[in-house]
Short mmCIF file of C-alpha atoms and ligand atoms in Angstrom, two decimals:
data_model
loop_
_atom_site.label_atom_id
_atom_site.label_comp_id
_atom_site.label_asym_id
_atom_site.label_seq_id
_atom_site.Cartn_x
_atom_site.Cartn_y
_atom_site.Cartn_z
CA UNK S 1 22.27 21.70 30.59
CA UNK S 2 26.01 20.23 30.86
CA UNK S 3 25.79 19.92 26.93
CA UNK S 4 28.40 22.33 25.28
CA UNK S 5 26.53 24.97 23.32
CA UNK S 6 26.89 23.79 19.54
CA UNK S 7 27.66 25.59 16.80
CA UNK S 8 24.38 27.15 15.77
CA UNK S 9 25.17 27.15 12.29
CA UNK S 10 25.06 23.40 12.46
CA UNK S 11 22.62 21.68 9.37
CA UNK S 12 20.82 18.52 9.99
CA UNK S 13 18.74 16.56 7.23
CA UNK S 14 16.29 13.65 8.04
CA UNK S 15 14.92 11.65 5.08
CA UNK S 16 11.44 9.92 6.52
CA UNK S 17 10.58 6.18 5.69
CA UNK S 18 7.53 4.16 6.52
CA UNK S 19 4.70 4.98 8.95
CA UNK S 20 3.10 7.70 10.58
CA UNK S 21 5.36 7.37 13.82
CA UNK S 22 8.21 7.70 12.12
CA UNK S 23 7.31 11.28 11.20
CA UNK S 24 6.72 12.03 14.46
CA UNK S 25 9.85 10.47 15.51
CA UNK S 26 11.53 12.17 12.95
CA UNK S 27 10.23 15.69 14.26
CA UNK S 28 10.78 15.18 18.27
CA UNK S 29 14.37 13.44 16.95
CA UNK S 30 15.25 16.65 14.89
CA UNK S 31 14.02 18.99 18.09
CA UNK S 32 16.37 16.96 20.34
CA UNK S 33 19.20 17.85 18.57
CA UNK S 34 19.54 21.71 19.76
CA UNK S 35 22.03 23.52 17.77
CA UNK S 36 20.98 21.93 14.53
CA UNK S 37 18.63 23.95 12.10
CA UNK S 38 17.15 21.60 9.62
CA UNK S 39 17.59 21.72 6.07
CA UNK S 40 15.76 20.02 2.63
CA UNK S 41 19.26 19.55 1.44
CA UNK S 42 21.46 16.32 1.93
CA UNK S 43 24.33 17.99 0.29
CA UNK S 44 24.12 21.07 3.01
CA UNK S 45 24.27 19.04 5.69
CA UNK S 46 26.06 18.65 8.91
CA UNK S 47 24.70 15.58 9.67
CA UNK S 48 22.16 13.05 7.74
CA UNK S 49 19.53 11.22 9.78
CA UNK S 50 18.06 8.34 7.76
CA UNK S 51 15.07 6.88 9.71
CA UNK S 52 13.68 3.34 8.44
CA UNK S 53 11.43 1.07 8.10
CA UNK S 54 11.68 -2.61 8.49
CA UNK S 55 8.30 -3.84 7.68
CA UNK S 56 8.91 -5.16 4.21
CA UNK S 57 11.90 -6.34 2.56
CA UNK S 58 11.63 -3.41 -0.01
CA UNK S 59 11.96 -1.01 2.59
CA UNK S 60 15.15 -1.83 4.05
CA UNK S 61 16.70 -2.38 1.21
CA UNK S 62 16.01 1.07 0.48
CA UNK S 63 18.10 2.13 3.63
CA UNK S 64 21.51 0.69 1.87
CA UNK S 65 20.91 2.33 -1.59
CA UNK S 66 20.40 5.43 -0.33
CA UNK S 67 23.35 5.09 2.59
CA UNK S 68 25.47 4.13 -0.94
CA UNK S 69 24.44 7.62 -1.96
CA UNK S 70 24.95 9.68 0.96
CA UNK S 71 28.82 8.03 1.71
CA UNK S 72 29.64 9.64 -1.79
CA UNK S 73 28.79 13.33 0.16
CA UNK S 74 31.13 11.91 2.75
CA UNK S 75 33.63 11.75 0.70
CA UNK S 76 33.28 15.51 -0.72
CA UNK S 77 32.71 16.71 3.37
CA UNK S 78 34.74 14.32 5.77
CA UNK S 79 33.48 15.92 8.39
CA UNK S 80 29.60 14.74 7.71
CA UNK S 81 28.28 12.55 9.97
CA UNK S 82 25.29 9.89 8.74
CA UNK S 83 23.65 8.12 11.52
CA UNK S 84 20.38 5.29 11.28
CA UNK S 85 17.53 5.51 13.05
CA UNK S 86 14.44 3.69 13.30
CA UNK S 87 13.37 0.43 12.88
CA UNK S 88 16.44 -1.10 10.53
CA UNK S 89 18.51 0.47 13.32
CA UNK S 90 16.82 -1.50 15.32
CA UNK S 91 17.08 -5.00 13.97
CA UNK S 92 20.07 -4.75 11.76
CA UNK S 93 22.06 -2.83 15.02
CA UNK S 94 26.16 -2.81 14.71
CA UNK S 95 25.63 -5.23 11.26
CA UNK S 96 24.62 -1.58 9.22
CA UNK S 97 28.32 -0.20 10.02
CA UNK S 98 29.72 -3.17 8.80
CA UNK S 99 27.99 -2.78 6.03
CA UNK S 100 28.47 0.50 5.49
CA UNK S 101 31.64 2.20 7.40
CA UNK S 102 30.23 5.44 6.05
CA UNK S 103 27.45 5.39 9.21
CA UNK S 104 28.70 6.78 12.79
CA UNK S 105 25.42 6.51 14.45
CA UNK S 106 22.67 3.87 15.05
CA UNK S 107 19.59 4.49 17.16
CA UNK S 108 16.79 2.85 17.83
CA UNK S 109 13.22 3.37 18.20
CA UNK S 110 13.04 3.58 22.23
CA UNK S 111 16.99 5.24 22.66
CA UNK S 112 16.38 8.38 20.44
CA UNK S 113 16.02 10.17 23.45
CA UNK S 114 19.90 9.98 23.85
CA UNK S 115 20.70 11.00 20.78
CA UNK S 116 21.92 14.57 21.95
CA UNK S 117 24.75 12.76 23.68
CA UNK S 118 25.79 9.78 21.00
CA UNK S 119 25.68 12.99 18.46
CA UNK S 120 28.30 14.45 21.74
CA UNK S 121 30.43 11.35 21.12
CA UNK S 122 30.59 11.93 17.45
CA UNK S 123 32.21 15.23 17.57
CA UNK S 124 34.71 13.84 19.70
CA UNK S 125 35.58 11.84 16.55
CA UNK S 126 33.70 8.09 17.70
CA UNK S 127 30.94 6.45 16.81
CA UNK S 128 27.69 5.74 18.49
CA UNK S 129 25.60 2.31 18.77
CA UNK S 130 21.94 2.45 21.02
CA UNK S 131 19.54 -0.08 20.21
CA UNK S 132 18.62 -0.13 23.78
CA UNK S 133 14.51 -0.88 25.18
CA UNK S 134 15.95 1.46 28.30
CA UNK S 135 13.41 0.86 31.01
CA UNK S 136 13.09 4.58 31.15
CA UNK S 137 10.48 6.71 28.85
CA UNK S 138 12.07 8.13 26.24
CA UNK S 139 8.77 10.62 25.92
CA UNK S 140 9.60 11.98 29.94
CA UNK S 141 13.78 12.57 28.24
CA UNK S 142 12.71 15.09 25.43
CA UNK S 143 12.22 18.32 25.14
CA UNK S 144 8.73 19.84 25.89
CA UNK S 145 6.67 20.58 22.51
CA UNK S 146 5.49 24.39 23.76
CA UNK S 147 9.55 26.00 22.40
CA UNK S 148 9.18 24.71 18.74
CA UNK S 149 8.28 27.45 15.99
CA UNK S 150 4.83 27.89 14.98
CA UNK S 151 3.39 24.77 13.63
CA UNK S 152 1.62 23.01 10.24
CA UNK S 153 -2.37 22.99 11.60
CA UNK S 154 -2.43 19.17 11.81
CA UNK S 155 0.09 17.40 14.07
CA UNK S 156 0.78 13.61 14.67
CA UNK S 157 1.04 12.76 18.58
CA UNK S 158 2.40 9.07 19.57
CA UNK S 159 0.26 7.72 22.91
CA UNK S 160 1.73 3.99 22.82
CA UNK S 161 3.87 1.69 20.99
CA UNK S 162 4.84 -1.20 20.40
CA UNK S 163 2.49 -4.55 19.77
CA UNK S 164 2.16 -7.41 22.28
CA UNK S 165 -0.02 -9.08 19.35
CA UNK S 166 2.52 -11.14 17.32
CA UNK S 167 1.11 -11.54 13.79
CA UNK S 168 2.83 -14.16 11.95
CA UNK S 169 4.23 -11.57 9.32
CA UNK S 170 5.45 -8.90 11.60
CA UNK S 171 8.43 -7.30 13.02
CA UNK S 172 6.94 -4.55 15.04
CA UNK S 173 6.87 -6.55 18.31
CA UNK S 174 10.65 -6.91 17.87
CA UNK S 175 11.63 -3.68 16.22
CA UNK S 176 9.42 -1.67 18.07
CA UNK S 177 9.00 -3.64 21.51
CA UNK S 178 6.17 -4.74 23.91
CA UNK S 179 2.79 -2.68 24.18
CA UNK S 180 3.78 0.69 26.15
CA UNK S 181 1.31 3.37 26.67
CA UNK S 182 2.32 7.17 27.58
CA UNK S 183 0.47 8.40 30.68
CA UNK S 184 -2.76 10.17 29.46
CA UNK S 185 -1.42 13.57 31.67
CA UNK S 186 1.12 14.03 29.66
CA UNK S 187 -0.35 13.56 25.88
CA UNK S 188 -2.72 15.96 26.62
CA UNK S 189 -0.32 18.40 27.90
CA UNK S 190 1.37 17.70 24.85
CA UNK S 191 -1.70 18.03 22.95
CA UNK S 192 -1.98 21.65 24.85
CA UNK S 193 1.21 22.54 23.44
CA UNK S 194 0.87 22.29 20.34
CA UNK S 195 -2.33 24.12 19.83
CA UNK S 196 -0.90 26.52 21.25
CA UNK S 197 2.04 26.19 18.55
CA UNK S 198 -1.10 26.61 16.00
CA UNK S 199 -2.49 22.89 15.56
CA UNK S 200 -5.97 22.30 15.38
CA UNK S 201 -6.46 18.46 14.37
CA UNK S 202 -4.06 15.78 16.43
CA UNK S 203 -3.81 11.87 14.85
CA UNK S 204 -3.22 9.63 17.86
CA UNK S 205 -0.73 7.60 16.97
CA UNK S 206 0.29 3.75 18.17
CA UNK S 207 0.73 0.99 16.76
CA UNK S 208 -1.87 -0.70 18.69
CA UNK S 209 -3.69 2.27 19.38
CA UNK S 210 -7.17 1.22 20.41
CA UNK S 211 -5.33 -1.26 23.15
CA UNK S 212 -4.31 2.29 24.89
CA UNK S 213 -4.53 1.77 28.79
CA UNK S 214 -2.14 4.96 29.82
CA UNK S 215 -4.45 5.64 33.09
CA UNK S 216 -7.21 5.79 30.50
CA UNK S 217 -8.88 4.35 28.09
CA UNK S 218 -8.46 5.63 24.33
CA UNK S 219 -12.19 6.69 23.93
CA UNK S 220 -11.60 8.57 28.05
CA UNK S 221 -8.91 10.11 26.37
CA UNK S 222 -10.36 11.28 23.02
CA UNK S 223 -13.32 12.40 25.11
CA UNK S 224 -10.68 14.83 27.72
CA UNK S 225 -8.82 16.15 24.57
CA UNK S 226 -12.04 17.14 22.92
CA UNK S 227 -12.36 19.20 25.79
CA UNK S 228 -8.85 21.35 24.53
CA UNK S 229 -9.99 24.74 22.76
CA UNK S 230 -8.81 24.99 20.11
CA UNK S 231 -8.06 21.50 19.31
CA UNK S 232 -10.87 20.85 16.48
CA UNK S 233 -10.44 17.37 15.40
CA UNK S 234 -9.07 13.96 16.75
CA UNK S 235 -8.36 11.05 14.78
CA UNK S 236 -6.36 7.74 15.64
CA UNK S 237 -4.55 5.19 14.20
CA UNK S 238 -3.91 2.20 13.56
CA UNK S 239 -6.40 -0.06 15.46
CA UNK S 240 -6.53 -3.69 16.15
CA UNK S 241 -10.30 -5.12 15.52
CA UNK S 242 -9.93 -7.34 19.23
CA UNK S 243 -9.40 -3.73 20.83
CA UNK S 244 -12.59 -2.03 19.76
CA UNK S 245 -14.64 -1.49 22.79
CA UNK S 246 -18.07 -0.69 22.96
CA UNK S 247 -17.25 2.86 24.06
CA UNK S 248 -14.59 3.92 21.86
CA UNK S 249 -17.43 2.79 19.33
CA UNK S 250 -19.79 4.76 21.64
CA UNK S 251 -17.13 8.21 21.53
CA UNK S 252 -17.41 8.19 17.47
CA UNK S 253 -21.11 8.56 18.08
CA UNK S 254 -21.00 11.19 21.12
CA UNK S 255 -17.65 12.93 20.31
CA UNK S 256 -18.13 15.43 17.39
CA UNK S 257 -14.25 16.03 17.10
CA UNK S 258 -13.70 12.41 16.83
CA UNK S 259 -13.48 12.45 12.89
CA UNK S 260 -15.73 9.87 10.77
CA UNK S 261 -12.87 7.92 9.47
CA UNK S 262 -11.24 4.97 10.70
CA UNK S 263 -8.27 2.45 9.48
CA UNK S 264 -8.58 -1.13 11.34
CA UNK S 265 -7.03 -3.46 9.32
CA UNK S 266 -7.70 -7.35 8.52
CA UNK S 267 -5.50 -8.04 6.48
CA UNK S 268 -7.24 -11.16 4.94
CA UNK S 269 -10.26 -12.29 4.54
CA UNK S 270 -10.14 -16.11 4.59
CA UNK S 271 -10.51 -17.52 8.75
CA UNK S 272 -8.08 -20.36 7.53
CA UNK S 273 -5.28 -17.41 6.69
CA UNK S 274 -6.09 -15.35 9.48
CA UNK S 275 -5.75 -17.95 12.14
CA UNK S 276 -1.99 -19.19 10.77
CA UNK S 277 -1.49 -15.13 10.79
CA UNK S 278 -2.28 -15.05 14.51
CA UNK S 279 -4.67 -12.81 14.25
CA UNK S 280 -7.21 -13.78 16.77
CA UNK S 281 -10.55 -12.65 15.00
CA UNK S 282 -12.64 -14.10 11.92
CA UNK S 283 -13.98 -12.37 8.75
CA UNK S 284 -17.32 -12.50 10.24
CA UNK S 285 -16.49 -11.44 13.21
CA UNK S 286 -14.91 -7.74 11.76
CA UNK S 287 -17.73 -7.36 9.76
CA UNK S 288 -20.06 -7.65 12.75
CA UNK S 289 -17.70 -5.04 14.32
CA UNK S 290 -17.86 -2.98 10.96
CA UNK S 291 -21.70 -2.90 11.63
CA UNK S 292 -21.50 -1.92 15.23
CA UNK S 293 -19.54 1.55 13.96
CA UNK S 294 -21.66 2.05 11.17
CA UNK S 295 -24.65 2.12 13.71
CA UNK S 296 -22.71 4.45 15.98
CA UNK S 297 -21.87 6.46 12.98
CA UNK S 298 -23.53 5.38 9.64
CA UNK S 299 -21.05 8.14 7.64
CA UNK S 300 -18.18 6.93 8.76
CA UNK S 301 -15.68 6.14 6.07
CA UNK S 302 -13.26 2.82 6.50
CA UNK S 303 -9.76 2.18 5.75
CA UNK S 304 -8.06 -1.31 6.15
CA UNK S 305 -4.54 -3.31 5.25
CA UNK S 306 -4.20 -6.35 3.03
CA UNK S 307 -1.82 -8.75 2.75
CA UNK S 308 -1.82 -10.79 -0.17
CA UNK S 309 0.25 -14.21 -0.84
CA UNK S 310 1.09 -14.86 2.68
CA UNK S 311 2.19 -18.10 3.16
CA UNK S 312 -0.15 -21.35 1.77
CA UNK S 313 -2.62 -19.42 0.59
CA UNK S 314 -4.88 -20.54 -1.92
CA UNK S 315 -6.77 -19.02 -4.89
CA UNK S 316 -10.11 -19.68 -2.79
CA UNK S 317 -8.08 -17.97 0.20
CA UNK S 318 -7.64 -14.96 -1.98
CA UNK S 319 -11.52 -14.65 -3.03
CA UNK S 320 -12.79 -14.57 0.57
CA UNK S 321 -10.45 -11.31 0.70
CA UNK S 322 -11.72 -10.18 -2.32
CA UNK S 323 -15.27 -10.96 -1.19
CA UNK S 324 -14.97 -9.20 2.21
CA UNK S 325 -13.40 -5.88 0.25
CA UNK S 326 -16.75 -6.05 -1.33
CA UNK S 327 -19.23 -6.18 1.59
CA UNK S 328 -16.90 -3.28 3.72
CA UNK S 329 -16.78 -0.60 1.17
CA UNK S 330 -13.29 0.96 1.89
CA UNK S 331 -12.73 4.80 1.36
CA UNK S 332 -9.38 3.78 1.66
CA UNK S 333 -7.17 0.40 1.63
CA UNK S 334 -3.97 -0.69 1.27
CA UNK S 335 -2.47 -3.63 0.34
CA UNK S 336 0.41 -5.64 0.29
CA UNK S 337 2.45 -8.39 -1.22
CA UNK S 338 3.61 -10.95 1.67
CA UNK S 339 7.61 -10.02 2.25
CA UNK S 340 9.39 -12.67 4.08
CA UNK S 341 10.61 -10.92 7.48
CA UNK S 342 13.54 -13.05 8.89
CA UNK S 343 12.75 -13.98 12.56
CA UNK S 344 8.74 -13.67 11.85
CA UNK S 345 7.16 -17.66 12.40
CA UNK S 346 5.39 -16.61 8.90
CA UNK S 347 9.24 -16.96 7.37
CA UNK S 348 9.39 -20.63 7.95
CA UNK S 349 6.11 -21.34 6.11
CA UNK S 350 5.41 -22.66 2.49
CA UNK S 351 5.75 -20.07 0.45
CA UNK S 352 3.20 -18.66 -2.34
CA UNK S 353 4.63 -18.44 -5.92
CA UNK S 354 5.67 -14.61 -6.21
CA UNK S 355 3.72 -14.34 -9.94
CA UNK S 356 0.97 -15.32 -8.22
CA UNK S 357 0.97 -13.12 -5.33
CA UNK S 358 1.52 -10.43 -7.95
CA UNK S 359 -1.05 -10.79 -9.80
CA UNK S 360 -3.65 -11.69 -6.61
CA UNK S 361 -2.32 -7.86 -5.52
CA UNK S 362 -3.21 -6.95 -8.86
CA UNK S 363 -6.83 -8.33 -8.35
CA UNK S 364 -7.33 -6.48 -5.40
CA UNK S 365 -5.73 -3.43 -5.76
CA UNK S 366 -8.24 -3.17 -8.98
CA UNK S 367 -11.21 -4.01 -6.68
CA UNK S 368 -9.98 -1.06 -4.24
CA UNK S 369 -9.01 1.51 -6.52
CA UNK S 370 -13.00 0.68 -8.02
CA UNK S 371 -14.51 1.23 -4.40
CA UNK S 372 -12.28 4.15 -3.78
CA UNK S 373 -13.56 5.97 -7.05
CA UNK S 374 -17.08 5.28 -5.80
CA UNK S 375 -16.75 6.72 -2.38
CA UNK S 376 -14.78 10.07 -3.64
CA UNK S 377 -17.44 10.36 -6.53
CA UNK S 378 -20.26 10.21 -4.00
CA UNK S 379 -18.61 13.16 -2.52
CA UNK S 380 -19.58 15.65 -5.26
CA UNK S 381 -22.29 18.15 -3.82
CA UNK S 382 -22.07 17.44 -1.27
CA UNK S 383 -21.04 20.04 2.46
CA UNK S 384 -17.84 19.18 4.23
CA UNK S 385 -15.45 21.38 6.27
CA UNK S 386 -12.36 21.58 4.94
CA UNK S 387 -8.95 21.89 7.54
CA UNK S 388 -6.82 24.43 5.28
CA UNK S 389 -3.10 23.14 5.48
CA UNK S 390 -1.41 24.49 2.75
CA UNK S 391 -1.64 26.29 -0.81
CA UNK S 392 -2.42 24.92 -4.01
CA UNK S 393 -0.20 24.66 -7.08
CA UNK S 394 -2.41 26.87 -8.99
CA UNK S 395 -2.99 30.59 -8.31
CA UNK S 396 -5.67 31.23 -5.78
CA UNK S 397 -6.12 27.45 -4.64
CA UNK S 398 -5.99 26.29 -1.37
CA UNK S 399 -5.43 22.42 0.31
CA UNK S 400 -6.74 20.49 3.11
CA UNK S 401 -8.23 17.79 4.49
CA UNK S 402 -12.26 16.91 4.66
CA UNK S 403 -13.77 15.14 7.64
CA UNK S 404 -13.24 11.79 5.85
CA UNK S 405 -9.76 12.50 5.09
CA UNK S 406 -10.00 13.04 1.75
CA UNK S 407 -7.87 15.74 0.31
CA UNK S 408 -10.13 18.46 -1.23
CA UNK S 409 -8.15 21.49 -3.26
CA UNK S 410 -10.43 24.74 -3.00
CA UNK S 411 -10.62 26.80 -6.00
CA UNK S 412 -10.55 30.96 -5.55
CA UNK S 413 -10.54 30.20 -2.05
CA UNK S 414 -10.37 33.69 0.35
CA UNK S 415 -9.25 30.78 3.68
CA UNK S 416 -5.86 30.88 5.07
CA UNK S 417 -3.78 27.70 6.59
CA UNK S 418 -5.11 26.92 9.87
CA UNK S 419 -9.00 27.60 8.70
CA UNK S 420 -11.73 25.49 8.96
CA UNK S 421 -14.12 26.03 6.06
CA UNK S 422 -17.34 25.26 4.65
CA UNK S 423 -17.11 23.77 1.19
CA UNK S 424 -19.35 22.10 -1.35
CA UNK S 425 -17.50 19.78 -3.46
CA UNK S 426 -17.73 20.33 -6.83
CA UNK S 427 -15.70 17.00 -8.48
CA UNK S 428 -13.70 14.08 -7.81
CA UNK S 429 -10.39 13.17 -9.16
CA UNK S 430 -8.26 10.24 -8.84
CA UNK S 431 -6.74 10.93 -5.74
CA UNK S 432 -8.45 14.06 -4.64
CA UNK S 433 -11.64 16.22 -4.55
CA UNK S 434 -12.08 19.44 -5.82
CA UNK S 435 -14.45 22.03 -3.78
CA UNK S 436 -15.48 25.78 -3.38
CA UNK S 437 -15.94 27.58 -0.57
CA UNK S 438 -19.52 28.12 1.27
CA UNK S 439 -20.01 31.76 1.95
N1 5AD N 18 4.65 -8.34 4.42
C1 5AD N 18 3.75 -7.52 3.81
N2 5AD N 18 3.02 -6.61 4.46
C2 5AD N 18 3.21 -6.49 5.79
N3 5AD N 18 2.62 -5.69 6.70
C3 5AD N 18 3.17 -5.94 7.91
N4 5AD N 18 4.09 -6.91 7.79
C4 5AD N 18 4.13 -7.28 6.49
C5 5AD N 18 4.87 -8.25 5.77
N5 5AD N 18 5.75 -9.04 6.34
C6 5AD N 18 1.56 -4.75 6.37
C7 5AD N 18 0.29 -5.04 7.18
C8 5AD N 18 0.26 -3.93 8.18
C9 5AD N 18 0.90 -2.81 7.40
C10 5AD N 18 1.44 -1.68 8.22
O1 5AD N 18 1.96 -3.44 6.70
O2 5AD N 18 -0.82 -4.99 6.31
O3 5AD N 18 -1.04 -3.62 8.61
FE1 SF4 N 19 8.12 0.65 9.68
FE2 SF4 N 19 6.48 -0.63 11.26
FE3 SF4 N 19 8.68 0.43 12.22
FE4 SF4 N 19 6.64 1.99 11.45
S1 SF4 N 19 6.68 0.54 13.11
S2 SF4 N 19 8.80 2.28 11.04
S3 SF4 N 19 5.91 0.80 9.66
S4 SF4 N 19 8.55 -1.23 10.78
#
């Protein structure tokens, strides 16, 4: 490599917003930068990556308080650099160092990949601007997995990005750009990598992840990496209902490392909302689909997204959500109030009254948290294998993830990280179950 060999004392801190991808991005971002050693500590560091989310207003707002902070450690260490990455890199571009002369360095989603080299021009005392879509893959730029130290036992692994979909609400398609898939060679050597780094469960990630077409299919390619040994469990997200096929239904059935959980989100449950949100499907038409998964797999637990007060809708809107969370049963569900996102068609539409959209999120989130309790107390006594990923807080206690993704904490537990073990659980809390092991 051309690259000078850095000072290997070097410290670099990344503070993680939003979804899934952005961990990963944070992690392949942080291995780019050779020279750097990470650190938990803003005030020890070198350089600060912040890496955002756009999604809802909230969210990027976030990104300015906390740049507000980190300028003040500029100020103590001149020589800091702070750089943006992500998605409010992406659609806020040269206007964050405007706002905040503090920042050296913006990067986007699809340019991180040239990060070693902006980071090159900061040390020569400039600052760096890529918000690029570069028709190359950023993916084929970076550095192989295989190097990195040994690894935590479940990994994220991004197949495809971006969303060709265009829901009224979103940014994704702009922040993120047009549906790309990464060729299926090259996940799974990837996914080879890193069990051989230690991992033993992989989430697929995209954020249109069932629409995967990188010289297979998603369900072709959950059925070659169930082939890896070593590789125990598979699970994917987030899926779009239109991109369920019949086989990827089919591989939850035949696949017994495909995991029995599954987030496809619908956001509302009213046809009239869903069509002005572009969404392409009907309420009755997911919960056919729901049916056609719980035949392939009848245990499978379901996860979904809300949004609540998008634009014009009504109080009758908000109970065909409401009913719909009631005929799914969700293990899991989030939801959302409606946040305008400038450029979105949704921004230009009559607005809902924010009290009310508060207090419709309040309605649901009730109705969730109520199914939620249900599903985790129907847990107790029941066998699941546990994935062992780290220790508990109290002495002898162990944590990990069942098959459903529920987190179980096992008490006087003999397991180490990395183990898959038998458990009975023995109670359910709010957020988590309790279990002991099956010997
Ligand atoms: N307002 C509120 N929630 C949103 N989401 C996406 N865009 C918006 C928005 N403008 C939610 C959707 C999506 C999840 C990741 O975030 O529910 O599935
Ligand atoms: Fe946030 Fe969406 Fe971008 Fe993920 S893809 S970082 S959730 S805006």
């Amino acid at each position: 490599m051309s690259r000078p060999s850095p000072d290997p004392q070097k410290k670099l801190f990344i503070k993680t917003y939003g979804c899934q991808m952005n961990v990963y991005d944070s992690e392949r971002m942080a291995e780019s930068l050779e020279g750097y050693a990470l650190t938990e500590r803003a005030e020890d560091a070198d350089m600060i990556l912040l890496n955002t989310c756009h999604i809802r207003e909230k969210a990027a707002e976030k990104v300015y308080s906390e740049l507000g902070r980190m300028k003040k450690l500029k100020t103590a260490k001149p020589d800091l650099k702070i750089g943006v990455a992500g998605c409010v890199a992406q659609a806020e571009g040269a206007e964050i160092m405007r706002r905040q002369p503090a920042v050296d360095l913006v990067v986007g989603p699809q340019s991180y990949h040239r990060l070693p080299a902006m980071e090159a021009v900061l040390q020569g005392g400039g600052r760096a601007l890529d918000t690029d879509f570069p028709e190359e893959d950023k993916f084929a730029h970076l550095k192989g997995r295989g190097q990195a130290a040994r690894r935590a036992p479940a990994a994220f692994l991004t197949v495809q990005e971006g969303c060709d979909k265009f829901c009224a609400f979103c940014v994704v398609p702009y922040t993120r750009g047009a549906e790309v898939s990464r060729p299926a060679e090259r996940v799974l050597t990837e996914a080879r990598e890193l069990v051989e780094r230690g991992v033993r469960e992989v989430t697929l990630l995209g954020q249109n992840v069932n629409a995967y077409h990188g010289g297979m299919t998603l369900a072709q390619l959950v059925r070659a990496l169930a082939k890896i040994d070593g590789l125990e469990r598979i699970r994917y997200t987030t899926s779009h209902p239109n991109d369920m096929d019949d086989d990827l239904i089919a591989a939850h059935a035949d696949t017994d490392k495909l995991m029995p959980y599954l987030h496809l989100p619908v956001q509302s449950g009213s046809d009239r909302i869903l069509k002005r949100m572009n969404r392409s499907h009907t309420a009755e038409s997911y919960l056919r689909l729901i049916e056609r998964i719980r035949d392939a797999r009848p245990d499978i637990v379901m996860s979904g997204d809300f949004i609540v007060g998008f634009p014009e809708e009504t109080e009758a809107d908000f109970q065909a959500t409401l009913d719909l969370v009631e005929q799914i049963r969700y293990g899991y569900a989030y939801s959302f109030k409606y946040s305008t996102r400038p450029g979105t068609p949704a921004a230009e539409r009559p607005q809902v009254d924010p009290a009310e959209a508060d207090d419709r999120l309040q309605r649901l989130q009730a109705l969730i948290t109520r199914q939620q309790r249900e599903i985790q107390q129907s847990m107790v006594g029941r066998d699941l294998t546990v994935l062992v990923e780290k220790k508990g807080r109290e002495a002898g206690q162990m944590v990990g993830k069942s098959e459903y993704l529920h987190a179980v904490h096992i008490d006087d537990a003999t397991a180490a990280i990395g183990d898959l073990v038998p458990v009975r659980i023995t109670a359910a809390m709010t957020n988590s179950l309790t279990a002991r092991e099956r010997r």
